[in-house]
Protein backbone atom coordinates (compact mmCIF):
# COMPACT_ATOMS: atom_id res chain seq x y z
CA UNK A 1 0.00 0.00 0.00
CA UNK A 2 1.15 3.50 -0.84
CA UNK A 3 1.57 6.07 1.91
CA UNK A 4 -0.53 9.14 1.18
CA UNK A 5 -0.59 12.57 2.81
CA UNK A 6 -3.48 11.44 5.01
CA UNK A 7 -1.35 8.75 6.68
CA UNK A 8 0.53 9.87 9.77
CA UNK A 9 3.80 8.15 10.59
CA UNK A 10 7.17 8.56 12.29
CA UNK A 11 10.25 8.99 10.13
CA UNK A 12 13.32 7.42 11.73
CA UNK A 13 16.01 9.59 10.17
CA UNK A 14 19.33 7.90 10.93
CA UNK A 15 22.05 10.39 10.02
CA UNK A 16 23.63 10.20 6.54
CA UNK A 17 20.80 8.08 5.12
CA UNK A 18 18.97 10.65 2.99
CA UNK A 19 16.52 11.97 5.56
CA UNK A 20 16.89 15.57 4.46
CA UNK A 21 15.75 14.65 0.97
CA UNK A 22 12.73 12.76 2.32
CA UNK A 23 11.68 15.85 4.26
CA UNK A 24 12.22 18.09 1.21
CA UNK A 25 9.95 15.87 -0.86
CA UNK A 26 7.14 15.21 1.59
CA UNK A 27 6.59 18.47 3.48
CA UNK A 28 5.57 20.55 0.42
CA UNK A 29 3.06 17.83 -0.50
CA UNK A 30 1.31 18.01 2.84
CA UNK A 31 2.54 14.81 4.46
CA UNK A 32 2.16 14.70 8.23
CA UNK A 33 4.95 12.93 10.07
CA UNK A 34 7.18 13.26 13.09
CA UNK A 35 10.90 13.10 12.39
CA UNK A 36 13.21 11.35 14.83
CA UNK A 37 16.72 12.60 14.16
CA UNK A 38 19.40 12.57 16.87
CA UNK A 39 16.70 11.32 19.24
CA UNK A 40 15.30 7.85 19.69
CA UNK A 41 11.85 7.01 18.27
CA UNK A 42 8.92 6.40 20.60
CA UNK A 43 8.13 2.69 20.67
CA UNK A 44 4.38 2.99 21.29
CA UNK A 45 1.72 0.62 19.97
CA UNK A 46 -0.22 3.39 18.20
CA UNK A 47 2.71 4.60 16.07
CA UNK A 48 3.81 3.56 12.57
CA UNK A 49 7.26 3.92 11.12
CA UNK A 50 9.26 4.60 7.97
CA UNK A 51 12.93 3.83 8.59
CA UNK A 52 15.98 4.97 6.60
CA UNK A 53 18.93 2.59 6.27
CA UNK A 54 22.31 2.31 4.61
CA UNK A 55 25.31 0.00 4.65
CA UNK A 56 26.96 0.81 8.01
CA UNK A 57 30.44 1.15 6.52
CA UNK A 58 29.21 3.47 3.75
CA UNK A 59 27.32 5.50 6.36
CA UNK A 60 30.50 5.85 8.40
CA UNK A 61 32.52 6.98 5.36
CA UNK A 62 29.89 9.62 4.60
CA UNK A 63 29.77 10.80 8.21
CA UNK A 64 33.57 10.89 8.46
CA UNK A 65 33.95 12.96 5.31
CA UNK A 66 31.09 15.27 6.27
CA UNK A 67 32.73 16.00 9.62
CA UNK A 68 36.07 16.58 7.92
CA UNK A 69 34.41 19.28 5.82
CA UNK A 70 32.60 20.79 8.79
CA UNK A 71 35.73 20.90 10.93
CA UNK A 72 37.58 22.86 8.23
CA UNK A 73 34.72 25.11 7.12
CA UNK A 74 35.30 28.58 8.48
CA UNK A 75 31.68 29.51 7.78
CA UNK A 76 30.37 26.77 10.04
CA UNK A 77 28.96 28.30 13.26
CA UNK A 78 31.54 28.29 16.02
CA UNK A 79 30.78 26.99 19.46
CA UNK A 80 30.51 29.89 21.85
CA UNK A 81 32.50 30.24 25.07
CA UNK A 82 29.27 29.93 27.02
CA UNK A 83 29.37 26.17 26.39
CA UNK A 84 32.90 24.99 27.28
CA UNK A 85 31.97 21.29 27.15
CA UNK A 86 30.73 21.54 23.57
CA UNK A 87 33.79 23.58 22.68
CA UNK A 88 36.04 20.87 24.12
CA UNK A 89 34.20 18.18 22.17
CA UNK A 90 34.47 20.25 18.98
CA UNK A 91 38.18 20.92 19.46
CA UNK A 92 38.91 17.27 20.30
CA UNK A 93 37.01 16.00 17.27
CA UNK A 94 38.86 18.41 15.00
CA UNK A 95 42.26 17.44 16.44
CA UNK A 96 41.41 13.74 16.12
CA UNK A 97 40.30 14.01 12.49
CA UNK A 98 43.42 16.01 11.61
CA UNK A 99 45.53 12.92 12.36
CA UNK A 100 44.20 11.12 9.28
CA UNK A 101 44.31 12.58 5.76
CA UNK A 102 41.45 10.39 4.54
CA UNK A 103 38.98 7.79 5.78
CA UNK A 104 40.98 4.80 4.53
CA UNK A 105 44.06 5.89 6.47
CA UNK A 106 41.85 5.97 9.54
CA UNK A 107 40.19 2.61 8.78
CA UNK A 108 43.52 0.84 8.31
CA UNK A 109 44.55 1.86 11.85
CA UNK A 110 41.72 -0.16 13.38
CA UNK A 111 43.83 -3.31 13.65
CA UNK A 112 43.82 -5.09 16.99
CA UNK A 113 47.35 -5.97 17.99
CA UNK A 114 48.87 -3.52 15.53
CA UNK A 115 51.33 -0.73 16.20
CA UNK A 116 48.49 1.50 17.45
CA UNK A 117 46.43 0.83 20.55
CA UNK A 118 42.99 0.51 18.97
CA UNK A 119 40.94 1.15 22.10
CA UNK A 120 41.46 4.95 22.27
CA UNK A 121 40.82 5.24 18.53
CA UNK A 122 37.50 3.42 18.78
CA UNK A 123 36.60 5.54 21.79
CA UNK A 124 37.40 8.76 19.96
CA UNK A 125 35.33 7.55 16.98
CA UNK A 126 32.31 8.36 19.13
CA UNK A 127 33.16 12.05 18.74
CA UNK A 128 32.55 11.94 14.99
CA UNK A 129 29.14 13.39 14.18
CA UNK A 130 26.39 10.75 13.66
CA UNK A 131 28.73 7.82 14.43
CA UNK A 132 27.46 7.03 17.94
CA UNK A 133 23.85 7.49 16.83
CA UNK A 134 23.79 4.47 14.55
CA UNK A 135 21.19 1.83 13.77
CA UNK A 136 21.55 0.07 17.11
CA UNK A 137 21.11 3.39 18.93
CA UNK A 138 17.93 4.25 17.04
CA UNK A 139 16.37 0.85 16.52
CA UNK A 140 17.28 -1.81 19.09
CA UNK A 141 14.69 -0.79 21.66
CA UNK A 142 12.15 -0.07 18.93
CA UNK A 143 12.58 -3.54 17.42
CA UNK A 144 12.10 -5.09 20.86
CA UNK A 145 8.70 -3.50 21.24
CA UNK A 146 6.85 -2.96 17.96
CA UNK A 147 4.77 -5.37 15.86
CA UNK A 148 5.29 -6.00 12.11
CA UNK A 149 2.13 -4.10 11.22
CA UNK A 150 3.63 -0.89 12.62
CA UNK A 151 6.38 -0.86 9.98
CA UNK A 152 5.16 0.97 6.89
CA UNK A 153 8.42 0.62 4.99
CA UNK A 154 12.19 0.93 4.79
CA UNK A 155 14.12 3.19 2.42
CA UNK A 156 17.65 2.07 1.57
CA UNK A 157 20.03 4.85 0.60
CA UNK A 158 21.55 2.66 -2.11
CA UNK A 159 18.14 2.33 -3.82
CA UNK A 160 16.72 5.58 -2.61
CA UNK A 161 14.61 6.68 -5.58
CA UNK A 162 13.02 3.27 -6.18
CA UNK A 163 12.29 2.64 -2.50
CA UNK A 164 10.87 6.13 -2.10
CA UNK A 165 8.60 5.70 -5.11
CA UNK A 166 7.36 2.30 -3.93
CA UNK A 167 6.29 3.85 -0.62
CA UNK A 168 4.92 7.23 -1.70
CA UNK A 169 3.94 6.72 -5.33
CA UNK A 170 6.19 9.35 -6.93
CA UNK A 171 9.88 9.67 -7.62
CA UNK A 172 11.93 12.18 -5.66
CA UNK A 173 13.11 15.24 -7.54
CA UNK A 174 14.92 17.18 -4.81
CA UNK A 175 18.69 17.11 -5.11
CA UNK A 176 20.48 15.19 -2.38
CA UNK A 177 23.20 17.04 -0.49
CA UNK A 178 26.47 15.22 -1.15
CA UNK A 179 29.14 17.79 -0.33
CA UNK A 180 31.23 15.14 1.38
CA UNK A 181 31.46 13.24 -1.91
CA UNK A 182 34.32 15.58 -2.87
CA UNK A 183 36.55 13.70 -0.42
CA UNK A 184 38.04 10.22 -0.99
CA UNK A 185 35.68 7.35 -0.25
CA UNK A 186 37.66 4.33 -1.41
CA UNK A 187 38.55 1.71 1.19
CA UNK A 188 41.23 -0.93 0.92
CA UNK A 189 40.15 -4.53 1.70
CA UNK A 190 41.88 -4.21 5.07
CA UNK A 191 40.23 -0.87 5.81
CA UNK A 192 36.76 -2.18 4.97
CA UNK A 193 37.32 -5.37 6.98
CA UNK A 194 38.32 -3.31 10.01
CA UNK A 195 35.21 -1.16 9.76
CA UNK A 196 32.94 -4.16 9.23
CA UNK A 197 34.32 -5.65 12.41
CA UNK A 198 33.88 -2.36 14.23
CA UNK A 199 30.23 -2.11 13.16
CA UNK A 200 29.24 -5.75 13.68
CA UNK A 201 26.45 -4.65 16.01
CA UNK A 202 25.05 -2.34 13.35
CA UNK A 203 24.78 -5.23 10.89
CA UNK A 204 23.00 -7.34 13.53
CA UNK A 205 20.45 -4.57 14.05
CA UNK A 206 19.82 -4.30 10.31
CA UNK A 207 19.32 -8.08 10.14
CA UNK A 208 16.67 -7.76 12.87
CA UNK A 209 14.98 -4.96 10.91
CA UNK A 210 15.05 -7.06 7.74
CA UNK A 211 13.30 -9.89 9.60
CA UNK A 212 10.60 -7.50 10.84
CA UNK A 213 10.16 -6.10 7.33
CA UNK A 214 9.67 -9.59 5.91
CA UNK A 215 7.07 -10.38 8.55
CA UNK A 216 5.36 -7.08 7.76
CA UNK A 217 5.15 -8.03 4.08
CA UNK A 218 7.39 -5.10 3.18
CA UNK A 219 10.81 -6.69 2.59
CA UNK A 220 13.85 -4.44 2.41
CA UNK A 221 15.33 -3.86 -1.03
CA UNK A 222 18.86 -4.31 0.31
CA UNK A 223 20.46 -7.08 2.32
CA UNK A 224 23.29 -5.78 4.46
CA UNK A 225 25.94 -8.40 5.13
CA UNK A 226 28.99 -7.96 7.34
CA UNK A 227 31.48 -8.94 4.65
mmCIF file of C-alpha atoms in Angstrom, residues 5 11 17 21 27 30 40 50 62 65-66 73 76 78 89 92 111 114 125 149 156 164 168 170-171 200 209 216:
data_model
loop_
_atom_site.group_PDB
_atom_site.id
_atom_site.type_symbol
_atom_site.label_atom_id
_atom_site.label_comp_id
_atom_site.label_asym_id
_atom_site.label_seq_id
_atom_site.Cartn_x
_atom_site.Cartn_y
_atom_site.Cartn_z
ATOM 1 C CA UNK A 5 -0.594 12.573 2.809
ATOM 2 C CA UNK A 11 10.251 8.993 10.127
ATOM 3 C CA UNK A 17 20.795 8.084 5.122
ATOM 4 C CA UNK A 21 15.748 14.650 0.970
ATOM 5 C CA UNK A 27 6.586 18.467 3.475
ATOM 6 C CA UNK A 30 1.307 18.011 2.837
ATOM 7 C CA UNK A 40 15.298 7.847 19.686
ATOM 8 C CA UNK A 50 9.259 4.604 7.972
ATOM 9 C CA UNK A 62 29.894 9.617 4.596
ATOM 10 C CA UNK A 65 33.952 12.959 5.308
ATOM 11 C CA UNK A 66 31.094 15.275 6.267
ATOM 12 C CA UNK A 73 34.724 25.110 7.123
ATOM 13 C CA UNK A 76 30.370 26.768 10.045
ATOM 14 C CA UNK A 78 31.541 28.289 16.015
ATOM 15 C CA UNK A 89 34.204 18.183 22.174
ATOM 16 C CA UNK A 92 38.912 17.271 20.299
ATOM 17 C CA UNK A 111 43.834 -3.305 13.647
ATOM 18 C CA UNK A 114 48.872 -3.518 15.535
ATOM 19 C CA UNK A 125 35.335 7.550 16.978
ATOM 20 C CA UNK A 149 2.125 -4.098 11.223
ATOM 21 C CA UNK A 156 17.647 2.070 1.568
ATOM 22 C CA UNK A 164 10.866 6.132 -2.101
ATOM 23 C CA UNK A 168 4.924 7.230 -1.695
ATOM 24 C CA UNK A 170 6.187 9.345 -6.928
ATOM 25 C CA UNK A 171 9.876 9.666 -7.624
ATOM 26 C CA UNK A 200 29.239 -5.750 13.676
ATOM 27 C CA UNK A 209 14.981 -4.958 10.906
ATOM 28 C CA UNK A 216 5.360 -7.083 7.762
#
